[in-house]
Coordinates of C-alpha atoms and ligand atoms in Angstrom, one line a residue:
M1 CA 14.2 -17.7 12.8
S2 CA 16.3 -17.3 9.5
T3 CA 17.8 -13.8 9.1
A4 CA 21.0 -14.4 7.4
V5 CA 20.9 -13.3 3.7
D6 CA 23.3 -13.4 1.0
S7 CA 23.6 -11.4 -2.1
V8 CA 23.5 -13.1 -5.5
A9 CA 26.9 -12.9 -7.3
P10 CA 27.0 -11.0 -10.2
G11 CA 27.0 -13.1 -13.5
T12 CA 25.3 -16.1 -11.8
D13 CA 21.7 -16.6 -11.8
P14 CA 20.8 -19.9 -10.0
E15 CA 17.3 -18.8 -9.2
G16 CA 16.4 -17.5 -12.6
L17 CA 16.3 -13.9 -11.0
D18 CA 17.5 -12.4 -14.2
R19 CA 15.1 -14.0 -16.6
F20 CA 13.1 -10.9 -16.7
R21 CA 15.3 -9.1 -18.6
S22 CA 14.5 -11.0 -21.8
L23 CA 10.6 -10.0 -21.5
E24 CA 9.1 -6.7 -22.1
A25 CA 9.1 -4.3 -18.9
L26 CA 6.4 -1.7 -19.2
Q27 CA 6.9 1.6 -17.4
Q28 CA 10.7 1.7 -17.1
P29 CA 12.7 4.8 -17.5
T30 CA 15.1 5.6 -20.0
W31 CA 18.1 5.7 -18.4
P32 CA 20.7 7.9 -20.2
D33 CA 23.6 6.3 -19.0
A34 CA 23.7 2.3 -18.7
G35 CA 27.1 2.3 -16.8
A36 CA 25.9 4.6 -14.2
L37 CA 23.0 2.3 -13.8
A38 CA 25.2 -0.6 -13.8
D39 CA 27.5 0.9 -10.9
V40 CA 24.4 1.9 -8.8
A41 CA 22.8 -1.7 -9.2
A42 CA 26.2 -3.4 -8.3
R43 CA 26.5 -1.1 -5.0
L44 CA 22.8 -1.9 -4.1
S45 CA 23.1 -5.5 -4.7
V46 CA 25.8 -5.7 -1.6
A47 CA 23.8 -3.2 0.5
A48 CA 22.0 -4.3 3.7
P49 CA 18.5 -5.4 3.3
L50 CA 15.5 -3.5 4.5
V51 CA 13.7 -6.3 5.6
V52 CA 14.6 -9.9 6.5
P53 CA 13.0 -13.1 5.2
A54 CA 11.5 -14.1 8.5
E55 CA 9.6 -11.1 8.5
A56 CA 8.3 -11.7 5.2
D57 CA 7.3 -15.1 6.0
T58 CA 5.5 -14.0 9.1
L59 CA 3.7 -11.7 6.9
T60 CA 2.6 -14.5 4.5
E61 CA 0.9 -16.0 7.6
R62 CA -0.7 -13.1 8.7
L63 CA -2.4 -12.5 4.9
A64 CA -3.3 -16.0 5.1
A65 CA -5.3 -15.6 8.1
A66 CA -6.8 -12.3 6.5
G67 CA -7.9 -14.4 3.4
R68 CA -9.8 -16.8 6.1
G69 CA -11.4 -14.0 7.8
E70 CA -9.3 -14.5 10.8
A71 CA -7.5 -11.1 10.4
F72 CA -8.0 -7.9 8.2
L73 CA -5.3 -6.2 6.2
L74 CA -5.2 -2.4 6.7
Q75 CA -2.6 -1.1 3.8
G76 CA -2.1 2.8 3.7
G77 CA 0.0 5.6 2.8
D78 CA 1.0 7.8 0.2
C79 CA 0.5 7.5 -3.7
A80 CA 3.9 8.7 -4.1
E81 CA 6.3 9.3 -1.2
T82 CA 8.8 12.0 -1.9
F83 CA 12.4 12.5 -0.4
A84 CA 11.5 15.8 0.9
D85 CA 8.7 14.7 3.0
A86 CA 10.5 11.8 4.6
N87 CA 11.0 13.6 7.9
A88 CA 10.0 12.0 11.2
T89 CA 7.0 14.3 11.7
R90 CA 5.1 13.2 8.2
I91 CA 6.1 9.7 8.8
R92 CA 4.9 9.7 12.3
N93 CA 1.4 11.2 11.4
K94 CA 1.2 8.4 8.8
V95 CA 1.8 5.5 11.2
R96 CA -0.5 7.2 13.6
T97 CA -3.2 7.5 11.2
I98 CA -2.9 3.7 10.3
L99 CA -2.8 3.1 14.4
Q100 CA -5.8 4.9 15.0
M101 CA -7.6 3.3 12.0
A102 CA -6.7 0.0 13.0
V103 CA -8.0 0.3 16.6
V104 CA -11.5 1.0 15.2
L105 CA -11.2 -1.7 12.7
T106 CA -9.9 -4.2 15.1
H107 CA -13.0 -3.4 17.3
G108 CA -15.3 -3.8 14.2
A109 CA -13.7 -7.1 12.9
S110 CA -13.2 -8.8 16.3
T111 CA -10.1 -9.9 14.5
P112 CA -6.2 -8.6 14.5
V113 CA -5.8 -6.0 11.9
V114 CA -2.4 -6.4 9.9
K115 CA -0.9 -3.1 9.6
M116 CA 1.2 -2.2 6.6
G117 CA 2.6 1.0 5.0
R118 CA 2.8 2.1 1.3
L119 CA 5.8 3.6 3.0
A120 CA 9.8 3.3 2.7
G121 CA 10.1 2.6 -0.9
Q122 CA 6.9 3.8 -2.6
Y123 CA 8.9 6.0 -4.9
A124 CA 8.2 4.9 -8.5
K125 CA 5.0 5.6 -10.3
P126 CA 3.6 4.0 -13.6
R127 CA 2.2 6.8 -15.7
S128 CA -0.4 6.9 -18.6
S129 CA 1.9 9.0 -21.0
D130 CA 5.5 8.8 -21.2
T131 CA 5.7 12.5 -21.6
E132 CA 4.2 16.0 -20.0
T133 CA 3.2 19.0 -22.0
R134 CA 2.7 22.2 -20.4
D135 CA 2.4 25.5 -22.5
G136 CA 3.8 23.9 -25.5
V137 CA 6.7 22.3 -23.9
T138 CA 7.1 18.4 -23.7
L139 CA 9.2 16.9 -21.2
P140 CA 9.8 13.1 -20.1
C141 CA 6.9 12.5 -17.5
Y142 CA 7.7 12.4 -13.7
R143 CA 8.2 8.8 -12.7
G144 CA 8.7 9.2 -8.8
D145 CA 11.4 10.3 -7.0
M146 CA 13.2 7.2 -7.4
V147 CA 13.5 7.9 -11.1
N148 CA 13.6 11.8 -11.7
G149 CA 12.5 15.1 -10.2
H150 CA 9.1 16.4 -10.3
A151 CA 10.1 20.0 -11.4
F152 CA 9.2 20.7 -14.9
T153 CA 12.7 21.2 -16.2
P154 CA 14.8 19.3 -18.7
E155 CA 17.3 18.7 -16.2
S156 CA 15.2 17.6 -13.3
R157 CA 13.0 15.3 -15.6
I158 CA 16.4 13.3 -17.0
P159 CA 16.1 9.9 -15.3
D160 CA 19.0 9.5 -12.6
P161 CA 20.1 6.1 -11.5
R162 CA 21.8 7.8 -8.4
R163 CA 18.0 8.4 -7.4
L164 CA 17.7 4.8 -7.0
E165 CA 20.5 4.8 -4.2
E166 CA 18.9 7.8 -2.6
A167 CA 15.6 6.0 -2.6
Y168 CA 17.3 3.0 -0.7
R169 CA 19.2 5.2 1.6
I170 CA 15.7 7.5 2.5
S171 CA 13.9 4.2 2.7
T172 CA 16.1 2.6 5.2
A173 CA 15.9 5.8 7.5
T174 CA 12.1 5.8 7.0
A175 CA 11.8 2.1 8.0
N176 CA 14.1 2.8 11.0
V177 CA 11.9 5.4 12.3
V178 CA 8.8 3.5 11.8
R179 CA 10.3 0.7 13.8
G180 CA 11.0 3.1 16.4
F181 CA 7.5 4.5 16.5
T182 CA 6.0 0.8 16.5
Q183 CA 8.3 -0.6 18.9
G184 CA 9.3 2.1 21.5
G185 CA 5.8 2.7 23.4
Y186 CA 4.5 5.3 20.9
A187 CA 2.0 2.7 19.6
D188 CA 0.7 1.8 23.0
L189 CA -3.0 0.7 22.5
R190 CA -4.2 3.3 25.3
R191 CA -2.4 6.1 23.8
V192 CA -3.8 5.6 20.2
H193 CA -7.2 5.2 21.9
E194 CA -6.5 8.7 23.6
W195 CA -6.0 10.1 20.0
N196 CA -9.1 8.7 19.0
R197 CA -11.1 10.3 21.8
G198 CA -9.7 13.5 20.5
F199 CA -10.9 13.0 17.0
M200 CA -14.4 12.3 18.4
L201 CA -14.4 15.7 20.3
N202 CA -15.3 17.2 16.8
P203 CA -19.3 17.1 16.8
A204 CA -18.8 16.5 13.1
Y205 CA -18.2 12.8 14.0
A206 CA -20.9 12.4 16.3
R207 CA -22.6 9.7 14.0
Y208 CA -19.7 7.4 15.0
E209 CA -20.4 8.1 18.7
R210 CA -21.7 4.6 19.4
T211 CA -18.7 2.9 18.2
A212 CA -16.3 5.0 19.8
T213 CA -18.2 4.6 22.9
E214 CA -18.1 0.8 22.7
I215 CA -14.3 1.0 22.0
D216 CA -14.0 3.1 25.1
R217 CA -15.7 0.8 27.3
A218 CA -13.5 -2.4 26.1
I219 CA -10.4 -0.3 26.8
R220 CA -11.5 0.7 30.3
F221 CA -12.8 -3.0 31.1
M222 CA -9.2 -4.2 29.9
D223 CA -7.7 -1.6 32.4
A224 CA -9.9 -2.3 35.1
C225 CA -8.8 -5.9 34.8
G226 CA -5.0 -4.8 35.1
A227 CA -4.6 -6.1 31.7
D228 CA -0.8 -4.9 30.7
F229 CA 1.2 -7.0 28.2
D230 CA 3.6 -6.6 25.6
A231 CA 1.3 -6.6 22.7
L232 CA -0.5 -3.6 24.0
R233 CA 2.7 -1.7 23.7
T234 CA 4.1 -2.6 20.5
V235 CA 2.8 -3.3 17.1
E236 CA 3.6 -5.6 14.1
F237 CA 4.0 -3.1 11.4
F238 CA 4.9 -4.1 7.6
L239 CA 6.3 -2.1 4.7
S240 CA 5.3 -2.3 1.0
H241 CA 5.2 -0.7 -2.2
E242 CA 4.9 -1.2 -5.9
A243 CA 7.4 -3.3 -7.4
L244 CA 7.7 -1.1 -10.5
I245 CA 11.5 -0.5 -11.3
L246 CA 12.9 -3.8 -11.7
D247 CA 16.5 -2.8 -11.5
Y248 CA 16.1 -1.6 -7.9
E249 CA 14.1 -4.8 -7.0
R250 CA 16.5 -7.1 -8.6
A251 CA 19.4 -5.5 -6.8
L252 CA 17.9 -5.7 -3.3
T253 CA 17.0 -9.3 -3.8
R254 CA 18.9 -11.7 -1.6
V255 CA 18.8 -15.4 -1.3
D256 CA 18.1 -16.5 2.3
A257 CA 21.0 -18.6 3.5
R258 CA 18.6 -21.1 5.4
S259 CA 16.0 -21.8 2.8
G260 CA 17.9 -21.0 -0.3
R261 CA 15.0 -19.0 -1.5
P262 CA 15.3 -15.4 -2.9
Y263 CA 13.5 -12.7 -1.3
G264 CA 12.8 -9.2 -2.3
T265 CA 14.4 -7.0 0.8
S266 CA 13.3 -3.7 -0.3
A267 CA 10.0 -4.3 1.4
H268 CA 8.0 -7.0 3.3
F269 CA 5.2 -7.0 0.6
L270 CA 5.5 -6.0 -3.0
W271 CA 2.5 -5.7 -5.5
I272 CA 2.3 -5.2 -9.4
G273 CA 0.5 -2.4 -10.4
E274 CA -2.7 -2.6 -12.7
R275 CA -0.6 -1.3 -15.8
T276 CA 2.2 -3.8 -15.3
R277 CA 0.6 -7.2 -14.7
Q278 CA 0.7 -8.7 -18.2
L279 CA 1.0 -12.5 -17.7
D280 CA 4.0 -12.7 -20.3
G281 CA 5.6 -9.4 -18.9
A282 CA 8.8 -8.7 -16.9
H283 CA 7.0 -7.9 -13.5
V284 CA 5.0 -10.9 -13.3
E285 CA 8.2 -13.0 -14.2
F286 CA 10.5 -11.3 -11.8
L287 CA 8.0 -11.4 -8.9
S288 CA 7.2 -15.0 -9.6
R289 CA 10.9 -15.6 -8.6
V290 CA 10.7 -14.0 -5.1
A291 CA 9.3 -15.8 -1.8
N292 CA 7.8 -12.8 -0.4
P293 CA 3.9 -12.3 0.0
I294 CA 3.1 -10.4 -3.3
G295 CA 0.0 -8.4 -4.4
V296 CA -1.5 -7.7 -8.0
K297 CA -3.7 -4.9 -8.8
L298 CA -7.1 -5.9 -10.6
G299 CA -9.0 -3.2 -12.4
P300 CA -12.1 -2.9 -14.1
T301 CA -11.4 -4.8 -17.3
T302 CA -9.9 -7.8 -15.5
A303 CA -11.0 -11.2 -17.2
P304 CA -11.7 -14.0 -14.6
D305 CA -9.5 -16.2 -16.7
D306 CA -6.7 -13.7 -16.3
A307 CA -6.7 -13.4 -12.8
I308 CA -6.7 -17.4 -12.4
A309 CA -3.7 -17.4 -14.8
L310 CA -1.9 -14.7 -12.9
A311 CA -2.6 -16.8 -9.4
R312 CA -1.4 -20.2 -11.3
R313 CA 1.9 -18.2 -12.6
L314 CA 2.5 -16.3 -9.2
N315 CA 1.6 -18.9 -6.6
P316 CA 1.9 -22.4 -8.4
D317 CA 1.9 -24.2 -5.1
N318 CA -1.3 -22.4 -4.1
T319 CA 0.2 -21.3 -0.8
P320 CA -2.3 -19.2 1.2
G321 CA -1.1 -15.6 2.0
R322 CA 1.4 -15.7 -0.8
L323 CA -1.0 -13.9 -3.2
T324 CA -3.2 -11.0 -2.6
F325 CA -5.5 -9.8 -5.2
I326 CA -6.2 -5.9 -4.8
T327 CA -9.4 -5.1 -6.7
R328 CA -9.7 -1.2 -7.9
M329 CA -12.7 -1.5 -10.1
G330 CA -14.4 1.9 -9.6
A331 CA -17.7 2.6 -7.4
G332 CA -19.5 2.4 -10.9
R333 CA -18.1 -0.7 -12.4
L334 CA -17.4 -2.9 -9.0
R335 CA -20.7 -4.8 -8.6
E336 CA -21.0 -5.4 -12.2
V337 CA -17.4 -7.0 -12.6
L338 CA -16.1 -8.1 -9.3
P339 CA -18.8 -11.0 -8.7
E340 CA -17.8 -13.1 -11.8
V341 CA -14.0 -12.4 -11.1
V342 CA -14.3 -13.6 -7.3
A343 CA -16.7 -16.4 -8.4
K344 CA -14.6 -18.1 -10.9
V345 CA -11.4 -17.6 -8.8
T346 CA -13.1 -19.4 -6.1
A347 CA -14.3 -22.1 -8.2
A348 CA -10.9 -22.7 -9.5
D349 CA -9.7 -23.2 -5.9
V350 CA -7.3 -20.4 -6.1
A351 CA -6.1 -19.4 -2.7
V352 CA -6.0 -15.5 -2.6
T353 CA -6.6 -12.8 0.0
W354 CA -9.0 -10.1 -1.3
V355 CA -8.4 -6.7 -0.6
T356 CA -10.2 -3.5 -1.7
D357 CA -8.6 -0.4 -3.0
P358 CA -11.4 2.0 -3.5
M359 CA -9.1 4.8 -4.7
H360 CA -7.9 4.2 -8.2
G361 CA -10.9 3.3 -9.9
N362 CA -12.3 6.5 -8.8
T363 CA -10.1 9.2 -9.8
I364 CA -11.6 12.3 -11.5
T365 CA -10.9 15.8 -12.6
S366 CA -12.8 18.4 -10.4
D367 CA -14.3 21.6 -12.0
S368 CA -11.6 23.7 -10.8
G369 CA -9.1 21.2 -12.5
F370 CA -7.6 19.2 -9.5
K371 CA -7.2 15.5 -9.8
T372 CA -9.4 14.3 -7.0
R373 CA -12.1 11.6 -5.7
R374 CA -15.2 11.7 -4.0
F375 CA -15.2 10.5 -0.4
T376 CA -18.7 9.1 -1.2
D377 CA -17.4 7.0 -4.1
V378 CA -14.6 5.8 -2.0
L379 CA -16.8 4.4 0.6
D380 CA -19.4 3.1 -2.0
E381 CA -16.5 1.1 -3.4
V382 CA -15.7 -0.6 -0.2
T383 CA -19.4 -1.1 0.6
G384 CA -20.0 -2.9 -2.8
F385 CA -16.8 -5.0 -2.1
F386 CA -18.2 -5.9 1.3
E387 CA -21.4 -6.8 -0.4
V388 CA -20.1 -8.9 -3.4
H389 CA -18.0 -10.9 -0.8
R390 CA -21.0 -11.7 1.5
E391 CA -23.2 -12.7 -1.4
L392 CA -20.8 -15.1 -2.7
G393 CA -19.6 -16.4 0.8
T394 CA -16.0 -15.4 0.2
V395 CA -14.0 -13.4 2.4
P396 CA -13.4 -9.3 2.2
G397 CA -10.0 -9.7 3.6
G398 CA -8.8 -5.8 3.7
L399 CA -8.5 -2.5 2.7
H400 CA -5.7 -0.4 0.5
M401 CA -5.9 3.3 0.9
E402 CA -4.0 6.3 -0.3
L403 CA -3.9 8.5 2.8
T404 CA -1.9 10.8 4.7
G405 CA -1.6 11.9 8.4
D406 CA -1.7 15.7 7.7
D407 CA -4.5 17.9 7.2
V408 CA -4.4 18.1 3.2
T409 CA -7.3 19.0 1.1
E410 CA -7.1 16.7 -1.8
V411 CA -10.4 14.3 -1.6
L412 CA -13.8 15.9 -2.0
G413 CA -16.3 15.4 1.0
G414 CA -16.2 14.0 4.3
S415 CA -17.9 15.1 7.4
E416 CA -15.7 18.3 7.6
E417 CA -16.7 18.7 4.0
I418 CA -14.0 19.6 1.6
S419 CA -15.4 21.6 -1.6
D420 CA -14.1 22.0 -5.1
A421 CA -13.0 25.4 -4.1
G422 CA -11.5 24.0 -0.9
L423 CA -8.8 21.8 -2.8
A424 CA -6.5 24.3 -3.3
E425 CA -6.3 25.2 0.1
R426 CA -3.6 22.4 0.8
Y427 CA -3.4 20.2 -2.3
E428 CA 0.3 18.8 -2.0
T429 CA 0.4 15.2 -3.6
L430 CA 2.5 15.0 -6.4
V431 CA 0.3 12.1 -8.1
D432 CA -2.7 10.8 -6.8
P433 CA -5.1 12.3 -4.0
R434 CA -4.9 10.9 -0.6
L435 CA -7.4 11.0 2.1
N436 CA -6.4 13.6 4.7
H437 CA -6.0 12.3 8.7
Q438 CA -9.8 12.9 9.4
Q439 CA -11.1 11.3 6.4
S440 CA -9.1 8.2 7.1
L441 CA -10.5 8.0 10.5
E442 CA -14.0 8.4 9.2
T443 CA -13.5 5.7 6.6
A444 CA -12.4 3.5 9.3
F445 CA -15.3 3.9 11.5
Q446 CA -17.5 3.2 8.4
V447 CA -15.7 0.1 7.6
A448 CA -15.8 -1.2 10.9
E449 CA -19.7 -0.9 10.9
M450 CA -19.3 -3.1 7.5
L451 CA -16.8 -5.6 9.4
T452 CA -19.2 -6.1 12.2
R453 CA -21.6 -7.7 9.5
R454 CA -18.8 -9.5 7.5
Ligands
PEP1 C1 -1.1 3.2 -7.4 O1 -1.4 2.3 -6.2 O2 -0.8 4.4 -6.8 C2 -1.4 2.7 -8.6 C3 -0.8 3.3 -9.4 O3 -2.4 1.8 -8.7 P1 -3.0 1.0 -9.7 O4 -1.9 0.2 -10.4 O5 -4.0 0.1 -9.3 O6 -3.3 1.8 -10.9
CO2 CO1 -2.0 5.9 -6.7

């Protein structure tokens, strides 16, 4: 196992890691003080990594398996993590929700589920406008806690590079707690199963009774056989975020001493967002240089040839597991747009793992003025994703969700119906609406049914 990681000496660039600097980088903050940014970057570039190359390589193998239908990816977490909420309770609730969903999905898929959080680094957001205006006052937009503050004051909205260091510090603390929860017995399958039994006590979820009973029988069978092994007690859990702020990602890149290859060590998996996936842009250039498994979001305007070109650029060796396409077309567009993209990418012999993000194509503003999504649209996009892949004989490899482990009211619908009037009760997200704990579990039960027919 290779775990040694070296910093790249300042002023040298053997791996072309700084080549992105000569290209246009969209969605970057305007830092007021270049010197302060350089100081922070210098400190981060010698700091300890959050993850090590060997773990990233393991994830590449897992994602390759998901691409072949021998595993299924569950990636979930906040749209935007916040520094204020990076406490053990909130983190535990998120991890618990993902673990509970994973048990249900594992049963549906009859394959391992690869668990990954949008966690420990999801602190930067692409925005549709550089500014925000309220009551005639215009300020820079909020770009995530890694960049500036959410409070609508001039001081808070000024990008502050010290926040990059704070993001690193809080991310390492988060990663540490996640490792504790997933390695220390908390994640024991039998315990997670008990939580799911608790969820099923609510009559609102009676329609999932059959699946729940089947899982229960499987677990009791295992127990009766005396099955008790490490894999029941601990869980492999990966970290991911959108690689948006390139100064942060570059500063946390390390060269693996054994293989000589550079790795982004801010997370196991990094993705390029829909707004920054230009073929000649800085984000694609930078991520083409790191050896991690990476993702690209593909929205409803994706031309099949662009997807193929991205794959050739980001994965020239066509290594399975290296590249994941996360499609987010919207329930209304997916059935019309996705088939051609998948068919042409497949015909071009591109190795890719297909994942659905049923969130970002389905954002609406409710009558009461909240940015929200309909639970039915979310499920409809997942249904369409499975249909398209089934028709083409390709593999639906995973699910990418915005969710939280708390009882927030941000997405409309679900069996414990959240209505437009109900959104105001506990709407906490700073950017996009998240499924709450119950809506997340419901999604898992419905997707599990789709997986049995995969
Ligand atoms: C996100 O994942 O929060 C996001 C901004 O997604 P996208 O790039 O697909 O719009
Ligand atoms: Co989002």
